[in-house]
Amino acid sequence: MPTSAEPVRLNKRMAELGICSRREADAWIAQGWVKVNGQPAEMGVKVTPADKVEVDKKAHGHQAQQVTILLHKPMGYVSGQAEDGHEPAVMLINPRTHWREDPSTNRFSPPQLRGLAPAGRLDIDSVGLLVLTQDGRVARQLIGEDSGIEKEYLVRVAYHGPNKPAPLGQLVRIDDDDPVTTNVQAVFPPAMLARLRHGLSLDGQPLKPARVDWQNPEQLRFVLTEGKKRQIRRMCEQVGLKVVGLKRIRIGRVVLGNLPAGQWRYLGAHEKF
């Protein structure tokens, strides 16, 4: 890691300060909206903490127009680019699908789709809260390397049993064709629940501690601070569970609430993740 006094690229420095994303910084530099020590900044210039970075009001005005959208993603849509014939979730952002009860005073306009990108993924077979944003600061907060934002999920599961038969008198292996689906909580070993909370690894990397509790006999509540690909499904596979339904209901302090499936609303001016 470089020391704080070592020069870094201006766009990286601006992102570290929370001013904007690196991509936005490059665009602002190209527009002539950024000065270093009173002089217009050049693309690729490096700065130290001693250098004075100033941003034109025009840049902040541009930033204020950027929108962040909360979508209740239904099944069958991918979060990012279209793949395997499936449409991306951004295709659902249009005036017809805007939630009528959205308290925001924002009104939809086509420029709001420019650069609108998902800040995190939600699998094609998962539903719930998906954030799409034009604001690099929001994206960095939610999916940046140092992000620790909580994400909460309701996960319906079936139990196929452990990989090895248990000793006599304990839970024995359940046939793959006949999993427990109605009262999983009653047969799922507490030691396996403890492993879901802490002790599993994915892709050779130990997972951060998670909060995992029974919401009802067929459904677990997961609270994670990281987001590896298909993380919850892969965690469950390691302890003999199969995910049969997954819904994200919260990101940070922002909840899905009553937003109907397939509809969206704006992140309110006073809402913070």
Coordinates of N, CA, C and O in Angstrom, one line a residue, residues 49-147:
P49 N -1.5 14.5 -1.1 CA -2.4 15.1 -0.2 C -2.1 16.6 0.0 O -3.0 17.4 0.4
A50 N -0.9 17.1 -0.3 CA -0.5 18.5 -0.1 C -1.1 19.3 -1.3 O -1.2 20.5 -1.2
D51 N -1.5 18.7 -2.4 CA -2.0 19.4 -3.5 C -3.5 19.8 -3.3 O -4.2 19.0 -2.8
K52 N -3.8 21.0 -3.7 CA -5.2 21.4 -3.6 C -6.0 21.1 -4.8 O -5.7 21.5 -5.9
V53 N -7.1 20.3 -4.6 CA -8.0 19.9 -5.7 C -9.3 20.7 -5.6 O -9.9 20.7 -4.6
E54 N -9.6 21.3 -6.7 CA -10.9 22.1 -6.7 C -11.8 21.6 -7.9 O -11.3 21.3 -8.9
V55 N -13.1 21.6 -7.6 CA -14.0 21.1 -8.6 C -15.0 22.2 -8.9 O -15.6 22.8 -8.0
D56 N -15.2 22.5 -10.2 CA -16.2 23.5 -10.6 C -17.6 23.2 -10.2 O -18.0 22.0 -10.1
K57 N -18.4 24.2 -9.9 CA -19.8 24.0 -9.5 C -20.6 23.2 -10.6 O -21.6 22.6 -10.3
K58 N -20.2 23.4 -11.9 CA -20.9 22.7 -13.0 C -20.9 21.2 -12.8 O -21.8 20.5 -13.1
A59 N -19.7 20.7 -12.2 CA -19.6 19.2 -12.0 C -20.6 18.8 -10.9 O -21.2 17.8 -11.0
H60 N -20.7 19.6 -9.9 CA -21.6 19.2 -8.8 C -23.1 19.3 -9.3 O -23.9 18.5 -8.8
G61 N -23.3 20.3 -10.1 CA -24.7 20.4 -10.7 C -25.0 19.2 -11.6 O -26.1 18.6 -11.5
H62 N -24.0 18.7 -12.3 CA -24.2 17.5 -13.1 C -24.5 16.3 -12.2 O -25.4 15.5 -12.5
Q63 N -23.7 16.2 -11.1 CA -23.9 15.1 -10.2 C -25.2 15.1 -9.5 O -25.8 14.1 -9.3
A64 N -25.7 16.3 -9.2 CA -27.0 16.4 -8.6 C -28.2 15.9 -9.4 O -29.2 15.5 -8.9
Q65 N -28.0 15.9 -10.7 CA -29.0 15.4 -11.7 C -29.0 13.9 -11.8 O -29.9 13.3 -12.4
Q66 N -28.0 13.2 -11.3 CA -27.9 11.8 -11.4 C -28.9 11.1 -10.5 O -29.1 11.5 -9.4
V67 N -29.4 10.0 -11.0 CA -30.4 9.3 -10.2 C -29.9 7.9 -9.8 O -29.0 7.3 -10.4
T68 N -30.5 7.5 -8.6 CA -30.4 6.1 -8.2 C -31.8 5.5 -8.1 O -32.7 6.2 -7.5
I69 N -31.9 4.4 -8.6 CA -33.2 3.7 -8.8 C -33.2 2.4 -8.0 O -32.3 1.6 -8.0
L70 N -34.3 2.2 -7.3 CA -34.6 0.9 -6.5 C -35.6 0.1 -7.3 O -36.7 0.6 -7.5
L71 N -35.2 -1.1 -7.7 CA -36.1 -2.0 -8.5 C -36.4 -3.2 -7.7 O -35.5 -3.8 -7.1
H72 N -37.6 -3.6 -7.7 CA -38.0 -5.0 -7.2 C -37.8 -5.9 -8.4 O -38.8 -6.1 -9.2
K73 N -36.7 -6.6 -8.5 CA -36.4 -7.4 -9.6 C -37.2 -8.7 -9.5 O -37.1 -9.4 -8.5
P74 N -37.9 -9.1 -10.6 CA -38.6 -10.4 -10.6 C -37.6 -11.4 -11.2 O -36.5 -11.1 -11.6
M75 N -38.1 -12.7 -11.1 CA -37.3 -13.8 -11.7 C -37.2 -13.6 -13.2 O -38.1 -13.0 -13.8
G76 N -36.1 -14.2 -13.8 CA -36.0 -14.2 -15.3 C -35.3 -13.0 -15.9 O -35.1 -13.0 -17.1
Y77 N -34.9 -12.1 -15.0 CA -34.1 -10.9 -15.5 C -32.7 -11.0 -14.9 O -32.5 -11.4 -13.7
V78 N -31.6 -10.7 -15.7 CA -30.3 -10.7 -15.2 C -30.0 -9.2 -14.7 O -30.6 -8.3 -15.2
S79 N -29.0 -9.1 -13.8 CA -28.7 -7.8 -13.2 C -28.0 -6.9 -14.2 O -28.3 -5.7 -14.3
G80 N -27.0 -7.5 -14.9 CA -26.2 -6.6 -15.8 C -26.5 -6.8 -17.3 O -27.7 -6.7 -17.7
Q81 N -25.5 -7.1 -18.1 CA -25.7 -7.2 -19.5 C -26.6 -8.4 -19.9 O -26.6 -9.4 -19.2
A82 N -27.3 -8.3 -21.0 CA -28.2 -9.4 -21.5 C -27.3 -10.6 -21.7 O -26.2 -10.5 -22.2
E83 N -27.8 -11.8 -21.3 CA -27.0 -13.0 -21.5 C -28.0 -14.2 -21.7 O -29.1 -14.2 -21.1
D84 N -27.6 -15.1 -22.6 CA -28.4 -16.3 -22.9 C -29.8 -16.0 -23.2 O -30.7 -16.7 -22.8
G85 N -30.1 -14.9 -23.9 CA -31.4 -14.6 -24.3 C -32.3 -13.9 -23.2 O -33.4 -13.6 -23.4
H86 N -31.7 -13.7 -22.0 CA -32.4 -13.1 -20.9 C -32.2 -11.6 -20.9 O -31.1 -11.1 -21.1
E87 N -33.3 -10.8 -20.6 CA -33.2 -9.4 -20.7 C -32.5 -8.8 -19.4 O -32.7 -9.4 -18.3
P88 N -31.8 -7.7 -19.5 CA -31.2 -7.1 -18.3 C -32.3 -6.3 -17.5 O -33.3 -5.9 -18.1
A89 N -32.1 -6.2 -16.2 CA -33.1 -5.6 -15.3 C -33.4 -4.2 -15.7 O -34.5 -3.7 -15.5
V90 N -32.4 -3.5 -16.3 CA -32.6 -2.1 -16.7 C -33.7 -1.9 -17.7 O -34.3 -0.8 -17.8
M91 N -34.1 -3.0 -18.4 CA -35.2 -2.9 -19.4 C -36.5 -2.6 -18.7 O -37.5 -2.2 -19.3
L92 N -36.6 -2.9 -17.4 CA -37.8 -2.6 -16.6 C -38.0 -1.2 -16.2 O -39.0 -0.8 -15.6
I93 N -36.9 -0.4 -16.4 CA -37.0 1.0 -16.0 C -37.6 1.9 -17.1 O -37.0 2.2 -18.1
N94 N -38.9 2.2 -17.0 CA -39.6 3.0 -17.9 C -40.8 3.6 -17.2 O -41.1 3.2 -16.1
P95 N -41.5 4.5 -17.8 CA -42.6 5.2 -17.2 C -43.7 4.3 -16.7 O -44.4 4.5 -15.7
R96 N -44.0 3.2 -17.5 CA -45.1 2.3 -17.2 C -44.9 1.5 -15.9 O -45.8 1.1 -15.2
T97 N -43.6 1.2 -15.6 CA -43.3 0.4 -14.4 C -42.9 1.2 -13.2 O -42.5 0.7 -12.1
H98 N -43.0 2.6 -13.3 CA -42.7 3.4 -12.2 C -43.8 3.3 -11.1 O -44.9 3.5 -11.4
W99 N -43.4 3.0 -9.9 CA -44.4 2.8 -8.8 C -45.2 4.0 -8.6 O -44.7 5.1 -8.3
R100 N -46.5 3.9 -8.6 CA -47.4 5.0 -8.5 C -47.3 5.7 -7.1 O -47.6 6.9 -6.9
E101 N -46.8 4.9 -6.1 CA -46.7 5.5 -4.7 C -45.3 6.0 -4.4 O -45.1 6.3 -3.2
D102 N -44.5 6.1 -5.4 CA -43.2 6.7 -5.2 C -43.3 8.1 -4.6 O -43.9 9.0 -5.2
P103 N -42.7 8.3 -3.4 CA -42.9 9.7 -2.8 C -41.9 10.7 -3.5 O -42.1 11.9 -3.2
S104 N -41.0 10.3 -4.3 CA -40.1 11.2 -4.9 C -40.8 12.2 -5.9 O -41.8 11.8 -6.5
T105 N -40.2 13.4 -6.0 CA -40.8 14.3 -6.9 C -40.1 14.2 -8.3 O -40.5 14.9 -9.3
N106 N -39.1 13.3 -8.4 CA -38.5 13.0 -9.7 C -39.5 12.5 -10.7 O -40.4 11.8 -10.4
R107 N -39.2 12.9 -12.0 CA -40.0 12.4 -13.1 C -39.1 11.7 -14.1 O -38.0 12.2 -14.4
F108 N -39.5 10.6 -14.6 CA -38.7 9.9 -15.5 C -38.4 10.6 -16.8 O -39.3 11.3 -17.4
S109 N -37.1 10.5 -17.3 CA -36.7 11.1 -18.6 C -35.6 10.2 -19.1 O -34.9 9.6 -18.4
P110 N -35.6 10.0 -20.4 CA -34.7 9.1 -21.0 C -33.2 9.3 -20.7 O -32.5 8.3 -20.5
P111 N -32.7 10.5 -20.4 CA -31.3 10.7 -20.0 C -31.0 10.0 -18.7 O -29.8 9.7 -18.4
Q112 N -32.0 9.6 -17.9 CA -31.7 8.9 -16.7 C -31.2 7.5 -16.9 O -30.7 6.9 -16.0
L113 N -31.4 7.0 -18.1 CA -31.0 5.6 -18.5 C -29.5 5.6 -18.9 O -28.9 4.6 -18.9
R114 N -29.0 6.8 -19.2 CA -27.6 6.9 -19.7 C -26.6 6.6 -18.5 O -26.6 7.3 -17.5
G115 N -25.8 5.6 -18.7 CA -24.9 5.2 -17.7 C -25.5 4.6 -16.4 O -24.8 4.3 -15.4
L116 N -26.8 4.3 -16.5 CA -27.5 3.6 -15.3 C -27.0 2.2 -15.3 O -27.2 1.4 -16.2
A117 N -26.4 1.8 -14.1 CA -25.8 0.5 -14.0 C -26.1 -0.1 -12.7 O -26.3 0.6 -11.7
P118 N -26.2 -1.5 -12.6 CA -26.5 -2.1 -11.3 C -25.3 -2.0 -10.3 O -24.2 -2.2 -10.7
A119 N -25.6 -1.6 -9.1 CA -24.6 -1.6 -8.1 C -24.7 -2.9 -7.2 O -25.3 -2.9 -6.2
G120 N -24.2 -3.9 -7.8 CA -24.3 -5.3 -7.2 C -25.2 -6.1 -8.1 O -25.9 -5.7 -9.0
R121 N -25.1 -7.4 -7.8 CA -25.8 -8.4 -8.6 C -27.0 -9.0 -7.8 O -26.9 -9.1 -6.6
L122 N -27.9 -9.6 -8.6 CA -29.0 -10.4 -8.0 C -29.2 -11.4 -9.1 O -29.6 -11.1 -10.2
D123 N -29.0 -12.7 -8.8 CA -29.1 -13.8 -9.8 C -30.4 -13.8 -10.5 O -31.4 -13.4 -10.0
I124 N -30.4 -14.4 -11.7 CA -31.6 -14.5 -12.6 C -32.8 -15.2 -11.8 O -33.9 -14.8 -12.0
D125 N -32.5 -16.2 -11.0 CA -33.5 -16.9 -10.3 C -33.7 -16.3 -8.9 O -34.4 -17.0 -8.0
S126 N -33.2 -15.1 -8.6 CA -33.5 -14.4 -7.3 C -34.3 -13.2 -7.6 O -34.3 -12.7 -8.7
V127 N -35.0 -12.8 -6.5 CA -35.9 -11.6 -6.6 C -35.5 -10.6 -5.5 O -34.8 -10.9 -4.6
G128 N -36.1 -9.4 -5.6 CA -36.0 -8.4 -4.6 C -35.2 -7.2 -5.0 O -35.2 -6.8 -6.1
L129 N -34.7 -6.5 -4.0 CA -34.1 -5.2 -4.1 C -32.8 -5.2 -5.0 O -31.8 -5.8 -4.6
L130 N -32.9 -4.4 -6.1 CA -31.7 -4.2 -6.9 C -31.5 -2.7 -7.1 O -32.5 -2.0 -7.4
V131 N -30.3 -2.2 -6.9 CA -30.0 -0.8 -7.0 C -29.4 -0.6 -8.3 O -28.4 -1.2 -8.7
L132 N -29.9 0.4 -9.1 CA -29.3 0.8 -10.3 C -29.0 2.3 -10.2 O -29.8 3.1 -9.7
T133 N -27.8 2.7 -10.6 CA -27.4 4.1 -10.3 C -26.5 4.7 -11.4 O -25.8 4.0 -12.1
Q134 N -26.7 6.0 -11.6 CA -25.7 6.8 -12.4 C -24.6 7.4 -11.6 O -23.7 8.0 -12.1
D135 N -24.7 7.3 -10.3 CA -23.8 8.0 -9.3 C -22.7 7.1 -8.9 O -22.9 6.1 -8.2
G136 N -21.5 7.4 -9.3 CA -20.3 6.6 -8.9 C -20.1 6.5 -7.5 O -19.5 5.5 -7.0
R137 N -20.5 7.5 -6.7 CA -20.3 7.5 -5.3 C -21.2 6.4 -4.6 O -20.7 5.7 -3.7
V138 N -22.4 6.3 -5.1 CA -23.3 5.2 -4.6 C -22.7 3.8 -5.0 O -22.7 2.9 -4.2
A139 N -22.3 3.7 -6.2 CA -21.7 2.4 -6.7 C -20.5 2.0 -5.8 O -20.4 0.9 -5.4
R140 N -19.6 3.0 -5.5 CA -18.5 2.7 -4.7 C -18.9 2.3 -3.3 O -18.3 1.4 -2.7
Q141 N -19.9 3.0 -2.8 CA -20.3 2.7 -1.4 C -20.9 1.3 -1.3 O -20.6 0.6 -0.3
L142 N -21.6 0.8 -2.4 CA -22.2 -0.5 -2.3 C -21.3 -1.6 -2.8 O -21.4 -2.8 -2.3
I143 N -20.4 -1.4 -3.8 CA -19.7 -2.5 -4.3 C -18.2 -2.2 -4.4 O -17.4 -3.0 -5.0
G144 N -17.7 -1.1 -3.8 CA -16.3 -0.8 -3.7 C -15.5 -1.9 -2.9 O -16.1 -2.6 -2.1
E145 N -14.2 -1.9 -3.1 CA -13.4 -2.9 -2.4 C -13.6 -2.8 -0.8 O -13.5 -3.9 -0.2
D146 N -13.8 -1.7 -0.3 CA -13.8 -1.5 1.1 C -15.3 -1.4 1.6 O -15.5 -1.0 2.8
S147 N -16.3 -1.8 0.8 CA -17.7 -1.7 1.2 C -18.0 -2.7 2.3 O -17.6 -3.9 2.2

